[in-house]
Amino acid sequence: MVRYILKRLLEIIPLVFLVSLICFALMQATPGGPTAMLSNNPLVSSDDMARVQSNYGLDKPIIVQYGLWLKRVLLHADFSYSYVTGEPVLEMIAQRLPATLELMGAAFLFAFLFGISGGIIAALRRHSKYDRIITLVALVGISIPVFWLGLMSMMLFTVKWRLLPSAGMLSLGVPFSIIDHLRHLLMPSLVLSLLFVASWSRYMRASLTEVMSMNYIDVARAKGASRGSVVFRHAVRNAAIPVLTVIALNLPALFTGSVITETVFAWPGMGRLFYDGLVRQDYTRLMGIIFIASSLIACLNLIADTLHGILDPRIRFARESG
């Protein structure tokens, strides 16, 4: 298993660099390039534009620019400075990353708990009213866009019922409290998690329904195993293996969904930072966020692959012997 993890690490490293190279080339290919907003400013002269391009190395060929950027990242962990604010990009990301991880973690927790438990209930009580309700909720969750659900949630829980705050992480002018912070976190995390609750519950239902019809489940019942032992020790553990793969593939969507969610709820995380940088064409900021986000996603996929091998001894044996 250790050899497999090392092999996967060797595959992840060039993949992250390839993603950063493609994104760097695409940003340079946009109309106007990184200095497009400055070129539209009548107060910026041609000499000022030339000075900015020289300071940021934009007067060099694209491959040279990427090489210099990658050298600063690898040797000094330096993602350069924002074209818009002049702040170090790494400091901007470091200030916003904890908020994004908190939002993603809470959304993942809700999605995992409600999605997996809903799928188990639907599979064990097929064609019952519980199954129909969970199926209806799943279809609604898959169909509704995140931004619309966020706006409707604010209309209900903030404007009409006045139960939850609509934006930010904390209430202004109020001393910090955990309760206040959790109230701000609850609505955006639930909105972000709904799509994953819907899809994961359907995958879990389908997988568990298939496993419950297997012969070894009948053998376990014939040996006198209790219903709880049959379901959770034998069926759920095997049914969770393909669902775990789906969860791993959904992790990038969890980050992209946080961009919309953070923008709607004014959550001060990397998603909102990315959106602001995209609107203002702040390419150094975008490159730093993409590089760090792709690295995090690759590491999360590696963790999911490792858990996949732990859950299924057959996969672990194949990896160790391969």
GROMACS .gro file of C-alpha atoms in nm:
model
  322
    1MET     CA    1   0.000   0.000   0.000
    2VAL     CA    2   0.290   0.235   0.074
    3ARG     CA    3   0.433   0.172  -0.271
    4TYR     CA    4   0.097   0.248  -0.428
    5ILE     CA    5   0.070   0.579  -0.237
    6LEU     CA    6   0.419   0.680  -0.349
    7LYS     CA    7   0.330   0.587  -0.707
    8ARG     CA    8   0.015   0.799  -0.690
    9LEU     CA    9   0.215   1.092  -0.550
   10LEU     CA   10   0.451   1.070  -0.846
   11GLU     CA   11   0.148   1.088  -1.075
   12ILE     CA   12  -0.016   1.377  -0.889
   13ILE     CA   13   0.286   1.611  -0.896
   14PRO     CA   14   0.316   1.641  -1.278
   15LEU     CA   15  -0.064   1.655  -1.303
   16VAL     CA   16  -0.077   1.966  -1.082
   17PHE     CA   17   0.196   2.129  -1.288
   18LEU     CA   18   0.015   2.042  -1.612
   19VAL     CA   19  -0.308   2.199  -1.481
   20SER     CA   20  -0.121   2.515  -1.382
   21LEU     CA   21   0.050   2.533  -1.724
   22ILE     CA   22  -0.280   2.501  -1.913
   23CYS     CA   23  -0.450   2.762  -1.693
   24PHE     CA   24  -0.151   2.997  -1.728
   25ALA     CA   25  -0.165   2.967  -2.107
   26LEU     CA   26  -0.541   3.021  -2.117
   27MET     CA   27  -0.516   3.334  -1.903
   28GLN     CA   28  -0.245   3.475  -2.125
   29ALA     CA   29  -0.461   3.403  -2.431
   30THR     CA   30  -0.758   3.606  -2.308
   31PRO     CA   31  -0.823   3.935  -2.494
   32GLY     CA   32  -0.594   4.202  -2.359
   33GLY     CA   33  -0.400   3.966  -2.137
   34PRO     CA   34  -0.333   4.028  -1.767
   35THR     CA   35  -0.316   4.406  -1.816
   36ALA     CA   36  -0.651   4.436  -1.995
   37MET     CA   37  -0.812   4.641  -1.719
   38LEU     CA   38  -0.518   4.880  -1.703
   39SER     CA   39  -0.529   4.936  -2.079
   40ASN     CA   40  -0.891   5.055  -2.047
   41ASN     CA   41  -0.798   5.309  -1.782
   42PRO     CA   42  -0.744   5.654  -1.942
   43LEU     CA   43  -0.519   5.756  -1.650
   44VAL     CA   44  -0.264   5.483  -1.736
   45SER     CA   45  -0.020   5.600  -2.002
   46SER     CA   46   0.173   5.379  -2.241
   47ASP     CA   47   0.488   5.433  -2.033
   48ASP     CA   48   0.302   5.321  -1.721
   49MET     CA   49   0.178   5.014  -1.908
   50ALA     CA   50   0.530   4.927  -2.022
   51ARG     CA   51   0.659   4.970  -1.667
   52VAL     CA   52   0.392   4.737  -1.526
   53GLN     CA   53   0.465   4.473  -1.791
   54SER     CA   54   0.836   4.495  -1.716
   55ASN     CA   55   0.786   4.469  -1.339
   56TYR     CA   56   0.568   4.159  -1.371
   57GLY     CA   57   0.772   4.004  -1.655
   58LEU     CA   58   0.482   4.030  -1.899
   59ASP     CA   59   0.712   4.149  -2.179
   60LYS     CA   60   0.875   3.803  -2.199
   61PRO     CA   61   0.753   3.496  -2.394
   62ILE     CA   62   0.475   3.297  -2.229
   63ILE     CA   63   0.689   2.990  -2.158
   64VAL     CA   64   0.952   3.210  -1.993
   65GLN     CA   65   0.684   3.380  -1.782
   66TYR     CA   66   0.554   3.042  -1.669
   67GLY     CA   67   0.905   2.922  -1.589
   68LEU     CA   68   0.974   3.228  -1.375
   69TRP     CA   69   0.638   3.196  -1.200
   70LEU     CA   70   0.692   2.825  -1.132
   71LYS     CA   71   1.047   2.891  -1.004
   72ARG     CA   72   0.918   3.146  -0.751
   73VAL     CA   73   0.645   2.906  -0.640
   74LEU     CA   74   0.873   2.606  -0.591
   75LEU     CA   75   1.176   2.778  -0.444
   76HIS     CA   76   1.020   3.057  -0.239
   77ALA     CA   77   0.645   2.971  -0.217
   78ASP     CA   78   0.593   3.310  -0.381
   79PHE     CA   79   0.282   3.352  -0.597
   80SER     CA   80   0.378   3.709  -0.687
   81TYR     CA   81   0.159   4.012  -0.613
   82SER     CA   82  -0.197   4.095  -0.704
   83TYR     CA   83  -0.230   4.310  -1.017
   84VAL     CA   84  -0.526   4.489  -0.856
   85THR     CA   85  -0.444   4.539  -0.487
   86GLY     CA   86  -0.066   4.490  -0.485
   87GLU     CA   87  -0.091   4.244  -0.192
   88PRO     CA   88   0.109   3.921  -0.188
   89VAL     CA   89  -0.117   3.652  -0.336
   90LEU     CA   90  -0.009   3.391  -0.080
   91GLU     CA   91  -0.116   3.619   0.206
   92MET     CA   92  -0.452   3.679   0.042
   93ILE     CA   93  -0.508   3.303   0.004
   94ALA     CA   94  -0.385   3.227   0.357
   95GLN     CA   95  -0.641   3.470   0.497
   96ARG     CA   96  -0.929   3.312   0.302
   97LEU     CA   97  -0.838   2.942   0.295
   98PRO     CA   98  -0.953   2.857   0.652
   99ALA     CA   99  -1.300   2.998   0.579
  100THR     CA  100  -1.332   2.788   0.263
  101LEU     CA  101  -1.211   2.471   0.434
  102GLU     CA  102  -1.459   2.534   0.714
  103LEU     CA  103  -1.747   2.577   0.470
  104MET     CA  104  -1.645   2.276   0.261
  105GLY     CA  105  -1.594   2.064   0.573
  106ALA     CA  106  -1.937   2.150   0.712
  107ALA     CA  107  -2.103   2.089   0.373
  108PHE     CA  108  -1.920   1.758   0.335
  109LEU     CA  109  -2.028   1.650   0.683
  110PHE     CA  110  -2.393   1.732   0.613
  111ALA     CA  111  -2.378   1.565   0.272
  112PHE     CA  112  -2.215   1.251   0.408
  113LEU     CA  113  -2.446   1.213   0.707
  114PHE     CA  114  -2.772   1.290   0.529
  115GLY     CA  115  -2.679   1.138   0.194
  116ILE     CA  116  -2.546   0.805   0.319
  117SER     CA  117  -2.810   0.762   0.590
  118GLY     CA  118  -3.086   0.860   0.345
  119GLY     CA  119  -2.959   0.609   0.092
  120ILE     CA  120  -2.947   0.332   0.353
  121ILE     CA  121  -3.302   0.405   0.469
  122ALA     CA  122  -3.430   0.416   0.110
  123ALA     CA  123  -3.261   0.085   0.025
  124LEU     CA  124  -3.384  -0.097   0.335
  125ARG     CA  125  -3.739   0.034   0.293
  126ARG     CA  126  -3.781   0.024  -0.082
  127HIS     CA  127  -4.113   0.141  -0.225
  128SER     CA  128  -4.222   0.272   0.115
  129LYS     CA  129  -4.320   0.631   0.188
  130TYR     CA  130  -3.970   0.694   0.325
  131ASP     CA  131  -3.818   0.580  -0.002
  132ARG     CA  132  -4.053   0.801  -0.204
  133ILE     CA  133  -3.984   1.106   0.015
  134ILE     CA  134  -3.606   1.060  -0.007
  135THR     CA  135  -3.631   1.008  -0.384
  136LEU     CA  136  -3.838   1.326  -0.421
  137VAL     CA  137  -3.591   1.528  -0.212
  138ALA     CA  138  -3.303   1.387  -0.418
  139LEU     CA  139  -3.466   1.483  -0.749
  140VAL     CA  140  -3.539   1.832  -0.622
  141GLY     CA  141  -3.184   1.871  -0.490
  142ILE     CA  142  -3.030   1.764  -0.820
  143SER     CA  143  -3.257   1.995  -1.022
  144ILE     CA  144  -3.229   2.321  -0.827
  145PRO     CA  145  -2.931   2.551  -0.907
  146VAL     CA  146  -2.717   2.643  -0.607
  147PHE     CA  147  -2.749   3.019  -0.654
  148TRP     CA  148  -3.131   3.003  -0.675
  149LEU     CA  149  -3.153   2.782  -0.367
  150GLY     CA  150  -2.926   3.025  -0.181
  151LEU     CA  151  -3.143   3.324  -0.271
  152MET     CA  152  -3.465   3.143  -0.177
  153SER     CA  153  -3.309   3.033   0.152
  154MET     CA  154  -3.226   3.393   0.236
  155MET     CA  155  -3.578   3.500   0.144
  156LEU     CA  156  -3.727   3.243   0.383
  157PHE     CA  157  -3.485   3.210   0.674
  158THR     CA  158  -3.361   3.571   0.682
  159VAL     CA  159  -3.622   3.803   0.534
  160LYS     CA  160  -3.944   3.623   0.621
  161TRP     CA  161  -3.873   3.415   0.932
  162ARG     CA  162  -3.566   3.606   1.062
  163LEU     CA  163  -3.406   3.288   1.190
  164LEU     CA  164  -3.058   3.296   1.030
  165PRO     CA  165  -2.824   3.572   0.908
  166SER     CA  166  -2.787   3.606   0.532
  167ALA     CA  167  -2.422   3.701   0.481
  168GLY     CA  168  -2.073   3.697   0.628
  169MET     CA  169  -1.919   3.489   0.905
  170LEU     CA  170  -2.000   3.710   1.203
  171SER     CA  171  -2.255   3.972   1.306
  172LEU     CA  172  -2.117   4.325   1.291
  173GLY     CA  173  -2.094   4.511   1.619
  174VAL     CA  174  -2.149   4.196   1.825
  175PRO     CA  175  -1.879   4.023   2.036
  176PHE     CA  176  -1.756   3.696   1.887
  177SER     CA  177  -1.943   3.385   1.991
  178ILE     CA  178  -1.945   3.027   1.861
  179ILE     CA  179  -2.325   3.025   1.841
  180ASP     CA  180  -2.330   3.336   1.623
  181HIS     CA  181  -2.061   3.193   1.396
  182LEU     CA  182  -2.245   2.860   1.359
  183ARG     CA  183  -2.565   3.046   1.272
  184HIS     CA  184  -2.381   3.217   0.987
  185LEU     CA  185  -2.229   2.885   0.875
  186LEU     CA  186  -2.548   2.678   0.882
  187MET     CA  187  -2.735   2.813   0.580
  188PRO     CA  188  -2.448   2.829   0.324
  189SER     CA  189  -2.319   2.484   0.425
  190LEU     CA  190  -2.665   2.326   0.394
  191VAL     CA  191  -2.721   2.493   0.056
  192LEU     CA  192  -2.382   2.374  -0.069
  193SER     CA  193  -2.444   2.020   0.058
  194LEU     CA  194  -2.791   1.965  -0.089
  195LEU     CA  195  -2.672   1.863  -0.436
  196PHE     CA  196  -2.435   1.607  -0.288
  197VAL     CA  197  -2.696   1.480  -0.042
  198ALA     CA  198  -2.922   1.414  -0.339
  199SER     CA  199  -2.669   1.233  -0.557
  200TRP     CA  200  -2.494   1.037  -0.282
  201SER     CA  201  -2.824   0.911  -0.142
  202ARG     CA  202  -2.922   0.776  -0.486
  203TYR     CA  203  -2.587   0.607  -0.537
  204MET     CA  204  -2.598   0.459  -0.188
  205ARG     CA  205  -2.952   0.331  -0.240
  206ALA     CA  206  -2.864   0.164  -0.570
  207SER     CA  207  -2.541   0.013  -0.438
  208LEU     CA  208  -2.694  -0.119  -0.115
  209THR     CA  209  -2.996  -0.261  -0.298
  210GLU     CA  210  -2.761  -0.458  -0.523
  211VAL     CA  211  -2.547  -0.581  -0.233
  212MET     CA  212  -2.850  -0.693  -0.030
  213SER     CA  213  -2.939  -0.937  -0.310
  214MET     CA  214  -2.597  -1.106  -0.304
  215ASN     CA  215  -2.553  -1.468  -0.195
  216TYR     CA  216  -2.316  -1.392   0.093
  217ILE     CA  217  -2.588  -1.180   0.253
  218ASP     CA  218  -2.817  -1.484   0.251
  219VAL     CA  219  -2.534  -1.693   0.398
  220ALA     CA  220  -2.486  -1.441   0.680
  221ARG     CA  221  -2.856  -1.452   0.756
  222ALA     CA  222  -2.856  -1.833   0.749
  223LYS     CA  223  -2.575  -1.837   1.005
  224GLY     CA  224  -2.799  -1.648   1.246
  225ALA     CA  225  -2.641  -1.303   1.219
  226SER     CA  226  -2.861  -1.021   1.344
  227ARG     CA  227  -3.018  -0.778   1.101
  228GLY     CA  228  -2.793  -0.497   1.221
  229SER     CA  229  -2.483  -0.711   1.171
  230VAL     CA  230  -2.593  -0.816   0.824
  231VAL     CA  231  -2.671  -0.461   0.717
  232PHE     CA  232  -2.383  -0.265   0.867
  233ARG     CA  233  -2.105  -0.521   0.893
  234HIS     CA  234  -2.153  -0.694   0.559
  235ALA     CA  235  -2.383  -0.495   0.329
  236VAL     CA  236  -2.307  -0.129   0.400
  237ARG     CA  237  -1.932  -0.180   0.407
  238ASN     CA  238  -1.932  -0.337   0.060
  239ALA     CA  239  -2.194  -0.100  -0.077
  240ALA     CA  240  -1.989   0.200   0.035
  241ILE     CA  241  -1.694   0.111  -0.191
  242PRO     CA  242  -1.839   0.240  -0.522
  243VAL     CA  243  -2.005   0.530  -0.339
  244LEU     CA  244  -1.666   0.635  -0.203
  245THR     CA  245  -1.538   0.658  -0.560
  246VAL     CA  246  -1.831   0.885  -0.648
  247ILE     CA  247  -1.760   1.101  -0.343
  248ALA     CA  248  -1.396   1.134  -0.446
  249LEU     CA  249  -1.500   1.242  -0.796
  250ASN     CA  250  -1.740   1.500  -0.647
  251LEU     CA  251  -1.473   1.673  -0.438
  252PRO     CA  252  -1.376   1.915  -0.718
  253ALA     CA  253  -1.746   2.001  -0.756
  254LEU     CA  254  -1.754   2.079  -0.383
  255PHE     CA  255  -1.490   2.347  -0.437
  256THR     CA  256  -1.649   2.490  -0.753
  257GLY     CA  257  -1.984   2.496  -0.574
  258SER     CA  258  -1.825   2.692  -0.292
  259VAL     CA  259  -1.739   2.968  -0.542
  260ILE     CA  260  -2.109   3.027  -0.610
  261THR     CA  261  -2.215   2.972  -0.248
  262GLU     CA  262  -1.954   3.208  -0.106
  263THR     CA  263  -2.049   3.473  -0.359
  264VAL     CA  264  -2.422   3.449  -0.281
  265PHE     CA  265  -2.374   3.447   0.098
  266ALA     CA  266  -2.075   3.687   0.101
  267TRP     CA  267  -1.869   3.420   0.277
  268PRO     CA  268  -1.509   3.549   0.289
  269GLY     CA  269  -1.336   3.241   0.151
  270MET     CA  270  -1.128   3.139  -0.148
  271GLY     CA  271  -1.435   3.099  -0.366
  272ARG     CA  272  -1.533   3.464  -0.326
  273LEU     CA  273  -1.168   3.564  -0.364
  274PHE     CA  274  -1.156   3.368  -0.690
  275TYR     CA  275  -1.477   3.527  -0.817
  276ASP     CA  276  -1.351   3.879  -0.738
  277GLY     CA  277  -1.022   3.801  -0.912
  278LEU     CA  278  -1.208   3.667  -1.216
  279VAL     CA  279  -1.426   3.976  -1.244
  280ARG     CA  280  -1.128   4.208  -1.205
  281GLN     CA  281  -0.897   3.993  -1.422
  282ASP     CA  282  -0.642   3.954  -1.144
  283TYR     CA  283  -0.441   3.673  -1.304
  284THR     CA  284  -0.176   3.626  -1.038
  285ARG     CA  285  -0.451   3.580  -0.780
  286LEU     CA  286  -0.631   3.330  -1.004
  287MET     CA  287  -0.314   3.131  -1.070
  288GLY     CA  288  -0.235   3.104  -0.701
  289ILE     CA  289  -0.587   2.987  -0.615
  290ILE     CA  290  -0.595   2.735  -0.902
  291PHE     CA  291  -0.255   2.590  -0.806
  292ILE     CA  292  -0.344   2.550  -0.438
  293ALA     CA  293  -0.698   2.425  -0.510
  294SER     CA  294  -0.577   2.165  -0.761
  295SER     CA  295  -0.314   2.046  -0.512
  296LEU     CA  296  -0.577   2.010  -0.238
  297ILE     CA  297  -0.815   1.824  -0.470
  298ALA     CA  298  -0.538   1.587  -0.581
  299CYS     CA  299  -0.449   1.513  -0.217
  300LEU     CA  300  -0.814   1.450  -0.130
  301ASN     CA  301  -0.843   1.207  -0.420
  302LEU     CA  302  -0.532   1.028  -0.293
  303ILE     CA  303  -0.692   0.997   0.051
  304ALA     CA  304  -1.008   0.858  -0.111
  305ASP     CA  305  -0.804   0.601  -0.307
  306THR     CA  306  -0.630   0.495   0.013
  307LEU     CA  307  -0.961   0.454   0.196
  308HIS     CA  308  -1.089   0.258  -0.104
  309GLY     CA  309  -0.810   0.007  -0.055
  310ILE     CA  310  -0.873  -0.013   0.320
  311LEU     CA  311  -1.243  -0.087   0.268
  312ASP     CA  312  -1.190  -0.350  -0.001
  313PRO     CA  313  -0.909  -0.601   0.072
  314ARG     CA  314  -0.923  -0.724  -0.290
  315ILE     CA  315  -0.825  -0.381  -0.420
  316ARG     CA  316  -0.552  -0.352  -0.156
  317PHE     CA  317  -0.409  -0.691  -0.257
  318ALA     CA  318  -0.416  -0.598  -0.625
  319ARG     CA  319  -0.232  -0.273  -0.555
  320GLU     CA  320   0.030  -0.434  -0.337
  321SER     CA  321   0.099  -0.709  -0.590
  322GLY     CA  322   0.083  -0.475  -0.891
   0.00000   0.00000   0.00000
